[in-house]
PDB file of C-alpha atoms in Angstrom:
ATOM      1  CA  MET A   1      18.249  43.998 -62.128  1.00  0.00           C
ATOM      2  CA  THR A   2      17.987  40.917 -60.543  1.00  0.00           C
ATOM      3  CA  THR A   3      15.457  40.829 -57.236  1.00  0.00           C
ATOM      4  CA  ALA A   4      17.506  38.056 -54.831  1.00  0.00           C
ATOM      5  CA  PRO A   5      20.754  36.319 -55.597  1.00  0.00           C
ATOM      6  CA  GLY A   6      20.006  32.974 -57.926  1.00  0.00           C
ATOM      7  CA  GLN A   7      17.036  33.634 -59.631  1.00  0.00           C
ATOM      8  CA  VAL A   8      16.186  34.797 -62.892  1.00  0.00           C
ATOM      9  CA  PRO A   9      16.085  38.073 -64.098  1.00  0.00           C
ATOM     10  CA  VAL A  10      13.021  40.577 -63.818  1.00  0.00           C
ATOM     11  CA  ALA A  11      12.400  41.497 -67.224  1.00  0.00           C
ATOM     12  CA  PHE A  12      11.197  45.192 -67.741  1.00  0.00           C
ATOM     13  CA  GLN A  13       7.735  45.609 -68.835  1.00  0.00           C
ATOM     14  CA  GLY A  14       7.574  48.670 -71.755  1.00  0.00           C
ATOM     15  CA  VAL A  15       4.951  51.294 -70.920  1.00  0.00           C
ATOM     16  CA  ARG A  16       2.262  49.994 -73.330  1.00  0.00           C
ATOM     17  CA  HIS A  17       0.240  52.524 -76.259  1.00  0.00           C
ATOM     18  CA  PRO A  18      -3.025  54.075 -74.856  1.00  0.00           C
ATOM     19  CA  LEU A  19      -3.743  52.768 -78.307  1.00  0.00           C
ATOM     20  CA  ASP A  20      -3.247  49.266 -78.387  1.00  0.00           C
ATOM     21  CA  PRO A  21      -6.092  46.923 -77.727  1.00  0.00           C
ATOM     22  CA  ASP A  22      -5.946  44.440 -75.311  1.00  0.00           C
ATOM     23  CA  PRO A  23      -4.867  40.866 -76.133  1.00  0.00           C
ATOM     24  CA  ALA A  24      -8.466  38.902 -76.430  1.00  0.00           C
ATOM     25  CA  ARG A  25      -8.929  35.123 -77.360  1.00  0.00           C
ATOM     26  CA  ALA A  26     -10.217  34.679 -81.266  1.00  0.00           C
ATOM     27  CA  THR A  27     -13.589  33.718 -81.254  1.00  0.00           C
ATOM     28  CA  LYS A  28     -12.843  31.224 -84.054  1.00  0.00           C
ATOM     29  CA  ALA A  29     -10.443  29.130 -81.679  1.00  0.00           C
ATOM     30  CA  ARG A  30     -13.747  28.358 -79.794  1.00  0.00           C
ATOM     31  CA  ALA A  31     -15.676  27.378 -83.035  1.00  0.00           C
ATOM     32  CA  VAL A  32     -12.558  25.440 -84.192  1.00  0.00           C
ATOM     33  CA  PHE A  33     -12.602  23.297 -81.110  1.00  0.00           C
ATOM     34  CA  ALA A  34     -16.054  22.824 -80.521  1.00  0.00           C
ATOM     35  CA  LEU A  35     -16.294  21.662 -84.558  1.00  0.00           C
ATOM     36  CA  GLY A  36     -12.854  19.752 -84.302  1.00  0.00           C
ATOM     37  CA  LEU A  37     -14.635  17.966 -81.337  1.00  0.00           C
ATOM     38  CA  LEU A  38     -18.028  17.476 -83.136  1.00  0.00           C
ATOM     39  CA  GLY A  39     -16.192  16.232 -86.463  1.00  0.00           C
ATOM     40  CA  MET A  40     -14.210  13.464 -83.999  1.00  0.00           C
ATOM     41  CA  LEU A  41     -17.540  12.266 -82.273  1.00  0.00           C
ATOM     42  CA  THR A  42     -19.082  11.874 -85.789  1.00  0.00           C
ATOM     43  CA  GLY A  43     -16.483  10.686 -87.643  1.00  0.00           C
ATOM     44  CA  LEU A  44     -17.038   7.490 -87.585  1.00  0.00           C
ATOM     45  CA  PHE A  45     -20.751   7.746 -88.915  1.00  0.00           C
ATOM     46  CA  ILE A  46     -19.254   9.675 -91.607  1.00  0.00           C
ATOM     47  CA  GLY A  47     -21.300  12.729 -91.179  1.00  0.00           C
ATOM     48  CA  GLY A  48     -18.113  14.176 -89.062  1.00  0.00           C
ATOM     49  CA  VAL A  49     -16.493  15.152 -92.461  1.00  0.00           C
ATOM     50  CA  VAL A  50     -18.569  18.256 -92.552  1.00  0.00           C
ATOM     51  CA  PRO A  51     -17.711  19.692 -89.397  1.00  0.00           C
ATOM     52  CA  ALA A  52     -13.969  18.585 -89.660  1.00  0.00           C
ATOM     53  CA  THR A  53     -13.557  20.164 -92.586  1.00  0.00           C
ATOM     54  CA  VAL A  54     -15.219  23.703 -91.825  1.00  0.00           C
ATOM     55  CA  ALA A  55     -13.148  23.352 -88.184  1.00  0.00           C
ATOM     56  CA  LEU A  56      -9.866  23.300 -90.719  1.00  0.00           C
ATOM     57  CA  GLN A  57     -11.023  25.947 -93.140  1.00  0.00           C
ATOM     58  CA  LEU A  58     -11.830  28.168 -89.964  1.00  0.00           C
ATOM     59  CA  ALA A  59      -8.573  27.207 -88.552  1.00  0.00           C
ATOM     60  CA  ARG A  60      -6.790  28.600 -91.434  1.00  0.00           C
ATOM     61  CA  GLN A  61      -8.341  32.014 -91.189  1.00  0.00           C
ATOM     62  CA  ALA A  62      -7.900  31.929 -87.209  1.00  0.00           C
ATOM     63  CA  ARG A  63      -4.165  31.807 -87.746  1.00  0.00           C
ATOM     64  CA  ARG A  64      -4.178  34.109 -90.444  1.00  0.00           C
ATOM     65  CA  GLU A  65      -5.890  36.630 -88.345  1.00  0.00           C
ATOM     66  CA  ALA A  66      -3.860  35.597 -85.327  1.00  0.00           C
ATOM     67  CA  TYR A  67      -0.986  36.627 -87.172  1.00  0.00           C
ATOM     68  CA  SER A  68      -1.776  39.802 -88.896  1.00  0.00           C
ATOM     69  CA  SER A  69      -2.950  41.146 -85.335  1.00  0.00           C
ATOM     70  CA  GLY A  70       0.630  41.204 -84.107  1.00  0.00           C
ATOM     71  CA  GLY A  71      -0.066  39.011 -80.990  1.00  0.00           C
ATOM     72  CA  PHE A  72      -3.660  40.607 -79.786  1.00  0.00           C
ATOM     73  CA  LEU A  73      -5.443  37.416 -80.776  1.00  0.00           C
ATOM     74  CA  THR A  74      -4.853  34.773 -78.428  1.00  0.00           C
ATOM     75  CA  GLY A  75      -6.078  30.957 -78.336  1.00  0.00           C
ATOM     76  CA  GLY A  76      -3.361  29.113 -80.244  1.00  0.00           C
ATOM     77  CA  ALA A  77      -3.829  26.023 -77.893  1.00  0.00           C
ATOM     78  CA  TRP A  78      -7.441  25.856 -78.552  1.00  0.00           C
ATOM     79  CA  LEU A  79      -6.618  25.925 -82.166  1.00  0.00           C
ATOM     80  CA  ARG A  80      -4.084  23.598 -82.183  1.00  0.00           C
ATOM     81  CA  ARG A  81      -6.843  20.974 -80.304  1.00  0.00           C
ATOM     82  CA  GLY A  82      -9.274  21.891 -82.619  1.00  0.00           C
ATOM     83  CA  GLU A  83      -7.239  20.917 -85.802  1.00  0.00           C
ATOM     84  CA  ARG A  84      -6.213  17.553 -84.088  1.00  0.00           C
ATOM     85  CA  MET A  85      -9.520  16.607 -83.415  1.00  0.00           C
ATOM     86  CA  ALA A  86     -10.776  17.533 -86.754  1.00  0.00           C
ATOM     87  CA  TRP A  87      -7.919  15.719 -88.906  1.00  0.00           C
ATOM     88  CA  ILE A  88      -8.927  12.437 -86.249  1.00  0.00           C
ATOM     89  CA  GLY A  89     -12.535  12.747 -87.391  1.00  0.00           C
ATOM     90  CA  LEU A  90     -12.017  12.665 -90.830  1.00  0.00           C
ATOM     91  CA  VAL A  91      -9.325   9.457 -90.357  1.00  0.00           C
ATOM     92  CA  LEU A  92     -12.122   8.178 -88.583  1.00  0.00           C
ATOM     93  CA  VAL A  93     -14.245   8.847 -91.801  1.00  0.00           C
ATOM     94  CA  ALA A  94     -11.548   7.218 -94.172  1.00  0.00           C
ATOM     95  CA  VAL A  95     -11.398   4.039 -91.713  1.00  0.00           C
ATOM     96  CA  SER A  96     -15.282   3.770 -91.872  1.00  0.00           C
ATOM     97  CA  VAL A  97     -15.642   4.049 -95.694  1.00  0.00           C
ATOM     98  CA  VAL A  98     -13.143   1.709 -96.344  1.00  0.00           C
ATOM     99  CA  ALA A  99     -14.440  -0.988 -93.720  1.00  0.00           C
ATOM    100  CA  ALA A 100     -18.087  -0.203 -95.875  1.00  0.00           C
ATOM    101  CA  VAL A 101     -16.375  -0.714 -98.971  1.00  0.00           C
ATOM    102  CA  VAL A 102     -14.808  -4.161 -98.068  1.00  0.00           C
ATOM    103  CA  ILE A 103     -17.871  -5.398 -96.168  1.00  0.00           C
ATOM    104  CA  GLY A 104     -19.791  -4.729 -99.588  1.00  0.00           C
ATOM    105  CA  VAL A 105     -17.217  -6.266-101.852  1.00  0.00           C
ATOM    106  CA  VAL A 106     -16.949  -9.276 -99.424  1.00  0.00           C
ATOM    107  CA  ARG A 107     -20.742  -9.397 -99.312  1.00  0.00           C
ATOM    108  CA  LEU A 108     -21.091  -8.925-103.230  1.00  0.00           C
ATOM    109  CA  ALA A 109     -18.630 -12.078-103.500  1.00  0.00           C
ATOM    110  CA  ASP A 110     -20.354 -14.226-101.362  1.00  0.00           C
ATOM    111  CA  MET A 111     -23.649 -13.985-104.046  1.00  0.00           C
ATOM    112  CA  PRO A 112     -24.353 -16.527-106.165  1.00  0.00           C
ATOM    113  CA  PHE A 113     -23.673 -15.728-110.252  1.00  0.00           C
ATOM    114  CA  GLY A 114     -26.337 -16.001-112.714  1.00  0.00           C
ATOM    115  CA  HIS A 115     -29.874 -17.433-111.892  1.00  0.00           C
ATOM    116  CA  ASP A 116     -30.387 -20.260-109.085  1.00  0.00           C
ATOM    117  CA  TYR A 117     -32.753 -22.384-110.719  1.00  0.00           C
ATOM    118  CA  PRO A 118     -34.478 -24.996-108.538  1.00  0.00           C
ATOM    119  CA  ALA A 119     -34.043 -28.592-108.494  1.00  0.00           C
ATOM    120  CA  ASN A 120     -36.744 -29.456-110.698  1.00  0.00           C
ATOM    121  CA  MET A 121     -35.902 -27.727-113.664  1.00  0.00           C
ATOM    122  CA  ASP A 122     -33.613 -28.405-116.436  1.00  0.00           C
TER     123      ASP A 122
END
């Protein structure tokens, strides 16, 4: 069935069962987004590893719940964005740890080896 020539056909909307729940956004999707954002913003300060890890664990649970709900839980875009930001936060943590180790090794290499005695001592 079409509404006018050249338009796409109108899909038939089936009758919903009265006991079917209304589609709703998963509450964990917002939590994953917020924790991913927090992990990304604090990633350079090493503290971002905790919220990023929690965000990734919550994202796994939210995906499992959304799959088992049969399409009645929405919020997949929020989950994807939150996961991306959590991974970015973990990468920033790794970069800052590597930078701290390199700086520590370079400073350790500049230190004198052994005892540094005064010039007037044999």
